[in-house]
mmCIF file of C-alpha atoms in Angstrom:
data_model
loop_
_atom_site.group_PDB
_atom_site.id
_atom_site.type_symbol
_atom_site.label_atom_id
_atom_site.label_comp_id
_atom_site.label_asym_id
_atom_site.label_seq_id
_atom_site.Cartn_x
_atom_site.Cartn_y
_atom_site.Cartn_z
ATOM 1 C CA UNK E 51 -43.948 -200.577 -109.659
ATOM 2 C CA UNK E 52 -43.722 -203.818 -107.680
ATOM 3 C CA UNK E 53 -40.483 -205.596 -106.776
ATOM 4 C CA UNK E 54 -41.434 -208.365 -109.181
ATOM 5 C CA UNK E 55 -41.916 -205.868 -112.017
ATOM 6 C CA UNK E 56 -38.557 -204.257 -111.247
ATOM 7 C CA UNK E 57 -36.807 -207.608 -111.400
ATOM 8 C CA UNK E 58 -38.468 -208.437 -114.717
ATOM 9 C CA UNK E 59 -37.448 -205.085 -116.216
ATOM 10 C CA UNK E 60 -33.909 -205.475 -114.904
ATOM 11 C CA UNK E 61 -33.769 -208.892 -116.609
ATOM 12 C CA UNK E 62 -34.649 -207.360 -119.977
ATOM 13 C CA UNK E 63 -32.109 -204.555 -119.497
ATOM 14 C CA UNK E 64 -29.369 -207.097 -118.762
ATOM 15 C CA UNK E 65 -30.438 -209.102 -121.779
ATOM 16 C CA UNK E 66 -30.304 -206.002 -123.996
ATOM 17 C CA UNK E 67 -26.866 -205.069 -122.645
ATOM 18 C CA UNK E 68 -25.560 -208.516 -123.621
ATOM 19 C CA UNK E 69 -27.137 -208.388 -127.074
ATOM 20 C CA UNK E 70 -28.487 -205.140 -128.564
ATOM 21 C CA UNK E 71 -30.461 -207.014 -131.209
ATOM 22 C CA UNK E 72 -33.778 -205.710 -132.534
ATOM 23 C CA UNK E 73 -35.774 -208.246 -130.511
ATOM 24 C CA UNK E 74 -34.318 -207.111 -127.171
ATOM 25 C CA UNK E 75 -34.571 -203.446 -128.156
ATOM 26 C CA UNK E 76 -38.214 -203.824 -129.170
ATOM 27 C CA UNK E 77 -38.990 -205.461 -125.817
ATOM 28 C CA UNK E 78 -37.724 -202.398 -123.956
ATOM 29 C CA UNK E 79 -39.756 -200.160 -126.277
ATOM 30 C CA UNK E 80 -42.831 -202.241 -125.420
ATOM 31 C CA UNK E 81 -42.158 -201.981 -121.666
ATOM 32 C CA UNK E 82 -41.829 -198.179 -121.760
ATOM 33 C CA UNK E 83 -44.564 -197.412 -124.299
ATOM 34 C CA UNK E 84 -47.045 -196.551 -121.481
ATOM 35 C CA UNK E 85 -44.523 -193.976 -120.192
ATOM 36 C CA UNK E 86 -44.360 -192.342 -123.631
ATOM 37 C CA UNK E 87 -48.154 -192.274 -123.909
ATOM 38 C CA UNK E 88 -48.538 -190.753 -120.456
ATOM 39 C CA UNK E 89 -46.014 -187.961 -121.028
ATOM 40 C CA UNK E 90 -47.332 -187.251 -124.530
ATOM 41 C CA UNK E 91 -50.836 -186.836 -123.107
ATOM 42 C CA UNK E 92 -49.555 -184.494 -120.385
ATOM 43 C CA UNK E 93 -47.837 -182.118 -122.816
ATOM 44 C CA UNK E 94 -50.458 -182.353 -125.523
ATOM 45 C CA UNK E 95 -52.946 -180.956 -123.010
ATOM 46 C CA UNK E 96 -50.588 -178.352 -121.557
ATOM 47 C CA UNK E 97 -48.807 -176.887 -124.551
ATOM 48 C CA UNK E 98 -51.956 -176.184 -126.624
ATOM 49 C CA UNK E 99 -50.182 -175.844 -129.971
ATOM 50 C CA UNK E 100 -52.237 -175.395 -133.106
ATOM 51 C CA UNK E 101 -51.174 -177.865 -135.770
ATOM 52 C CA UNK E 102 -49.767 -180.548 -133.480
ATOM 53 C CA UNK E 103 -51.808 -183.650 -132.669
ATOM 54 C CA UNK E 104 -51.602 -186.162 -129.840
ATOM 55 C CA UNK E 105 -50.182 -188.687 -132.315
ATOM 56 C CA UNK E 106 -47.439 -186.171 -133.155
ATOM 57 C CA UNK E 107 -46.572 -185.848 -129.464
ATOM 58 C CA UNK E 108 -46.455 -189.623 -129.098
ATOM 59 C CA UNK E 109 -44.157 -189.978 -132.113
ATOM 60 C CA UNK E 110 -41.830 -187.262 -130.783
ATOM 61 C CA UNK E 111 -41.936 -189.029 -127.427
ATOM 62 C CA UNK E 112 -40.773 -192.288 -128.984
ATOM 63 C CA UNK E 113 -37.801 -190.450 -130.465
ATOM 64 C CA UNK E 114 -36.835 -189.462 -126.922
ATOM 65 C CA UNK E 115 -37.370 -192.994 -125.636
ATOM 66 C CA UNK E 116 -35.181 -194.497 -128.363
ATOM 67 C CA UNK E 117 -32.394 -192.025 -127.533
ATOM 68 C CA UNK E 118 -32.771 -192.856 -123.834
ATOM 69 C CA UNK E 119 -32.450 -196.604 -124.352
ATOM 70 C CA UNK E 120 -29.409 -196.197 -126.591
ATOM 71 C CA UNK E 121 -27.613 -193.811 -124.209
ATOM 72 C CA UNK E 122 -28.589 -195.267 -120.826
ATOM 73 C CA UNK E 123 -25.899 -197.003 -118.791
ATOM 74 C CA UNK E 124 -27.543 -199.539 -116.498
ATOM 75 C CA UNK E 125 -24.319 -200.043 -114.544
ATOM 76 C CA UNK E 126 -24.478 -196.483 -113.176
ATOM 77 C CA UNK E 127 -27.570 -197.433 -111.202
ATOM 78 C CA UNK E 128 -29.501 -194.270 -112.039
ATOM 79 C CA UNK E 129 -33.273 -194.321 -112.389
ATOM 80 C CA UNK E 130 -34.172 -194.960 -116.042
ATOM 81 C CA UNK E 131 -37.762 -193.774 -115.638
ATOM 82 C CA UNK E 132 -36.575 -190.316 -114.537
ATOM 83 C CA UNK E 133 -33.869 -190.164 -117.187
ATOM 84 C CA UNK E 134 -36.185 -191.310 -119.986
ATOM 85 C CA UNK E 135 -39.044 -189.067 -118.841
ATOM 86 C CA UNK E 136 -36.875 -185.984 -119.277
ATOM 87 C CA UNK E 137 -35.645 -187.022 -122.714
ATOM 88 C CA UNK E 138 -39.193 -187.868 -123.822
ATOM 89 C CA UNK E 139 -40.435 -184.534 -122.505
ATOM 90 C CA UNK E 140 -37.533 -182.710 -124.167
ATOM 91 C CA UNK E 141 -38.114 -184.431 -127.495
ATOM 92 C CA UNK E 142 -41.796 -183.459 -127.476
ATOM 93 C CA UNK E 143 -41.150 -179.833 -126.501
ATOM 94 C CA UNK E 144 -38.179 -179.379 -128.846
ATOM 95 C CA UNK E 145 -40.158 -180.769 -131.764
ATOM 96 C CA UNK E 146 -43.172 -178.682 -130.824
ATOM 97 C CA UNK E 147 -40.937 -175.614 -131.079
ATOM 98 C CA UNK E 148 -41.398 -175.764 -134.841
ATOM 99 C CA UNK E 149 -45.080 -175.059 -134.269
ATOM 100 C CA UNK E 150 -44.978 -172.442 -131.505
ATOM 101 C CA UNK E 151 -42.863 -170.390 -129.100
ATOM 102 C CA UNK E 152 -44.212 -172.262 -126.069
ATOM 103 C CA UNK E 153 -45.999 -169.240 -124.628
ATOM 104 C CA UNK E 154 -48.660 -171.415 -123.016
ATOM 105 C CA UNK E 155 -46.113 -173.882 -121.679
ATOM 106 C CA UNK E 156 -44.033 -171.213 -119.942
ATOM 107 C CA UNK E 157 -47.196 -169.683 -118.525
ATOM 108 C CA UNK E 158 -47.952 -173.114 -117.064
ATOM 109 C CA UNK E 159 -44.445 -173.310 -115.560
ATOM 110 C CA UNK E 160 -44.927 -169.959 -113.856
ATOM 111 C CA UNK E 161 -48.177 -171.194 -112.360
ATOM 112 C CA UNK E 162 -46.417 -174.266 -110.948
ATOM 113 C CA UNK E 163 -43.654 -172.153 -109.406
ATOM 114 C CA UNK E 164 -46.242 -169.919 -107.798
ATOM 115 C CA UNK E 165 -48.103 -172.948 -106.510
ATOM 116 C CA UNK E 166 -45.216 -174.627 -104.700
ATOM 117 C CA UNK E 167 -43.991 -171.294 -103.290
ATOM 118 C CA UNK E 168 -47.472 -170.619 -101.938
ATOM 119 C CA UNK E 169 -47.519 -174.091 -100.410
ATOM 120 C CA UNK E 170 -44.321 -173.326 -98.546
ATOM 121 C CA UNK E 171 -45.460 -169.904 -97.336
ATOM 122 C CA UNK E 172 -48.628 -171.429 -95.884
ATOM 123 C CA UNK E 173 -46.510 -173.733 -93.723
ATOM 124 C CA UNK E 174 -44.637 -170.852 -92.023
ATOM 125 C CA UNK E 175 -45.662 -170.351 -88.401
ATOM 126 C CA UNK E 176 -42.984 -167.954 -87.095
ATOM 127 C CA UNK E 177 -39.963 -166.284 -88.603
ATOM 128 C CA UNK E 178 -37.110 -167.022 -86.201
ATOM 129 C CA UNK E 179 -33.522 -167.403 -87.444
ATOM 130 C CA UNK E 180 -33.773 -171.184 -87.865
ATOM 131 C CA UNK E 181 -36.958 -170.821 -89.902
ATOM 132 C CA UNK E 182 -35.380 -168.204 -92.173
ATOM 133 C CA UNK E 183 -32.363 -170.464 -92.773
ATOM 134 C CA UNK E 184 -34.624 -173.417 -93.568
ATOM 135 C CA UNK E 185 -36.749 -171.310 -95.919
ATOM 136 C CA UNK E 186 -33.612 -170.135 -97.733
ATOM 137 C CA UNK E 187 -32.403 -173.709 -98.185
ATOM 138 C CA UNK E 188 -35.866 -174.847 -99.302
ATOM 139 C CA UNK E 189 -36.057 -172.052 -101.870
ATOM 140 C CA UNK E 190 -32.626 -173.041 -103.168
ATOM 141 C CA UNK E 191 -33.701 -176.677 -103.515
ATOM 142 C CA UNK E 192 -36.906 -175.680 -105.293
ATOM 143 C CA UNK E 193 -35.074 -173.309 -107.620
ATOM 144 C CA UNK E 194 -32.620 -176.069 -108.486
ATOM 145 C CA UNK E 195 -35.383 -178.611 -109.062
ATOM 146 C CA UNK E 196 -37.293 -176.167 -111.267
ATOM 147 C CA UNK E 197 -34.391 -174.848 -113.337
ATOM 148 C CA UNK E 198 -31.231 -176.982 -113.300
ATOM 149 C CA UNK E 199 -32.045 -180.499 -112.145
ATOM 150 C CA UNK E 200 -33.489 -181.630 -115.461
ATOM 151 C CA UNK E 201 -30.315 -180.577 -117.312
ATOM 152 C CA UNK E 202 -28.157 -182.399 -114.773
ATOM 153 C CA UNK E 203 -30.001 -185.724 -115.135
ATOM 154 C CA UNK E 204 -30.008 -185.675 -118.933
ATOM 155 C CA UNK E 205 -26.378 -184.611 -119.366
ATOM 156 C CA UNK E 206 -24.838 -186.573 -116.505
ATOM 157 C CA UNK E 207 -25.265 -189.800 -118.462
ATOM 158 C CA UNK E 208 -22.689 -188.464 -120.917
ATOM 159 C CA UNK E 209 -20.354 -186.162 -118.991
ATOM 160 C CA UNK E 210 -20.641 -184.147 -115.821
ATOM 161 C CA UNK E 211 -18.395 -181.567 -117.518
ATOM 162 C CA UNK E 212 -21.305 -180.647 -119.774
ATOM 163 C CA UNK E 213 -23.068 -179.050 -116.795
ATOM 164 C CA UNK E 214 -20.598 -176.239 -116.047
ATOM 165 C CA UNK E 215 -23.316 -173.951 -114.706
ATOM 166 C CA UNK E 216 -24.623 -176.609 -112.328
ATOM 167 C CA UNK E 217 -23.295 -177.346 -108.848
ATOM 168 C CA UNK E 218 -22.525 -181.027 -109.473
ATOM 169 C CA UNK E 219 -22.103 -182.140 -105.813
ATOM 170 C CA UNK E 220 -25.394 -180.445 -104.954
ATOM 171 C CA UNK E 221 -27.077 -182.113 -107.931
ATOM 172 C CA UNK E 222 -25.825 -185.552 -106.919
ATOM 173 C CA UNK E 223 -26.920 -184.991 -103.324
ATOM 174 C CA UNK E 224 -30.405 -183.906 -104.345
ATOM 175 C CA UNK E 225 -30.711 -186.833 -106.753
ATOM 176 C CA UNK E 226 -29.747 -189.300 -104.006
ATOM 177 C CA UNK E 227 -32.021 -187.587 -101.507
ATOM 178 C CA UNK E 228 -34.985 -187.945 -103.871
ATOM 179 C CA UNK E 229 -34.149 -191.608 -104.447
ATOM 180 C CA UNK E 230 -34.197 -192.151 -100.658
ATOM 181 C CA UNK E 231 -37.708 -190.729 -100.226
ATOM 182 C CA UNK E 232 -40.625 -193.088 -99.759
ATOM 183 C CA UNK E 233 -42.577 -193.834 -102.932
ATOM 184 C CA UNK E 234 -45.385 -191.300 -102.417
ATOM 185 C CA UNK E 235 -43.041 -188.404 -101.652
ATOM 186 C CA UNK E 236 -40.775 -189.395 -104.543
ATOM 187 C CA UNK E 237 -43.789 -189.545 -106.863
ATOM 188 C CA UNK E 238 -44.859 -186.024 -105.877
ATOM 189 C CA UNK E 239 -41.391 -184.508 -106.367
ATOM 190 C CA UNK E 240 -40.761 -186.226 -109.699
ATOM 191 C CA UNK E 241 -44.170 -185.513 -111.145
ATOM 192 C CA UNK E 242 -44.334 -181.921 -109.927
ATOM 193 C CA UNK E 243 -40.829 -180.756 -110.834
ATOM 194 C CA UNK E 244 -39.802 -183.029 -113.684
ATOM 195 C CA UNK E 245 -43.136 -183.734 -115.373
ATOM 196 C CA UNK E 246 -44.721 -180.349 -114.567
ATOM 197 C CA UNK E 247 -47.859 -181.812 -113.007
ATOM 198 C CA UNK E 248 -49.851 -179.516 -110.760
ATOM 199 C CA UNK E 249 -50.785 -180.493 -107.203
ATOM 200 C CA UNK E 250 -54.339 -181.088 -108.412
ATOM 201 C CA UNK E 251 -53.229 -183.474 -111.167
ATOM 202 C CA UNK E 252 -51.044 -185.381 -108.709
ATOM 203 C CA UNK E 253 -53.926 -185.453 -106.234
ATOM 204 C CA UNK E 254 -56.236 -186.920 -108.879
ATOM 205 C CA UNK E 255 -53.713 -189.670 -109.669
ATOM 206 C CA UNK E 256 -53.104 -190.560 -106.015
ATOM 207 C CA UNK E 257 -56.753 -190.087 -104.927
ATOM 208 C CA UNK E 258 -55.636 -187.490 -102.379
ATOM 209 C CA UNK E 259 -56.892 -183.984 -101.776
ATOM 210 C CA UNK E 260 -54.937 -181.097 -103.279
ATOM 211 C CA UNK E 261 -54.214 -179.833 -99.753
ATOM 212 C CA UNK E 262 -52.759 -183.212 -98.774
ATOM 213 C CA UNK E 263 -50.454 -183.228 -101.820
ATOM 214 C CA UNK E 264 -49.308 -179.705 -100.928
ATOM 215 C CA UNK E 265 -48.575 -180.886 -97.389
ATOM 216 C CA UNK E 266 -46.655 -183.947 -98.605
ATOM 217 C CA UNK E 267 -44.708 -181.763 -101.029
ATOM 218 C CA UNK E 268 -43.514 -179.663 -98.086
ATOM 219 C CA UNK E 269 -42.596 -182.805 -96.150
ATOM 220 C CA UNK E 270 -40.550 -184.057 -99.126
ATOM 221 C CA UNK E 271 -38.668 -180.749 -99.401
ATOM 222 C CA UNK E 272 -37.965 -180.829 -95.655
ATOM 223 C CA UNK E 273 -36.629 -184.388 -95.925
ATOM 224 C CA UNK E 274 -34.359 -183.397 -98.821
ATOM 225 C CA UNK E 275 -33.126 -180.449 -96.750
ATOM 226 C CA UNK E 276 -32.445 -182.708 -93.750
ATOM 227 C CA UNK E 277 -29.996 -184.718 -95.863
ATOM 228 C CA UNK E 278 -27.816 -181.633 -96.142
ATOM 229 C CA UNK E 279 -28.068 -180.721 -92.462
ATOM 230 C CA UNK E 280 -27.111 -184.200 -91.269
ATOM 231 C CA UNK E 281 -23.315 -184.667 -90.946
ATOM 232 C CA UNK E 282 -23.702 -188.385 -91.594
ATOM 233 C CA UNK E 283 -25.500 -188.035 -94.902
ATOM 234 C CA UNK E 284 -25.161 -185.742 -97.910
ATOM 235 C CA UNK E 285 -23.584 -182.290 -97.877
ATOM 236 C CA UNK E 286 -23.571 -179.290 -100.175
ATOM 237 C CA UNK E 287 -19.971 -179.933 -101.208
#
């Protein structure tokens, strides 16, 4: 997204905040319709549920988008695309639950976890104490991104107290660390962990090789880790 596009979108958000009329609401729906279509296509292909069509996924996705627009607080400064993506994804998967038990989807999630763990293991050169510590931190970050981060983003718009099982300071630090990454690294982290895209799918989008995406994924995790190890930046507590 260009700076000009961001300014235009911010204008429409401010306009909607001042007047939540149907015209302003519909404009935001129009702006984020491509996001709904993209996510619906991703999960239509991955969930493989008999009886659910792409149009169904899109309609469920719009339910998530509508909820996102109504609940989003622009003054908090959080990233709407990330927030809305998770609600759209959740709406599609929760609705799809009436058709299936998600066996194919969870199989896909296990494949992704195996993929990013393999990427990390391939980057190990020697196992000294510093390396072991870094690996432990990296595994913790990846576990959090894979299992808890989505819940934190969705619920934090309402109340941080709703995430009692989540380390809130850690969640905030990781969120800010991701926001500070350059656009390519941020894209890889968001699309891999929050939108469940494989390295190959990300590579196809970015016109990179799968190996290059794997390498950049490791760089992004290392940069997130460095935020915690720097006394002048974010900490675990």
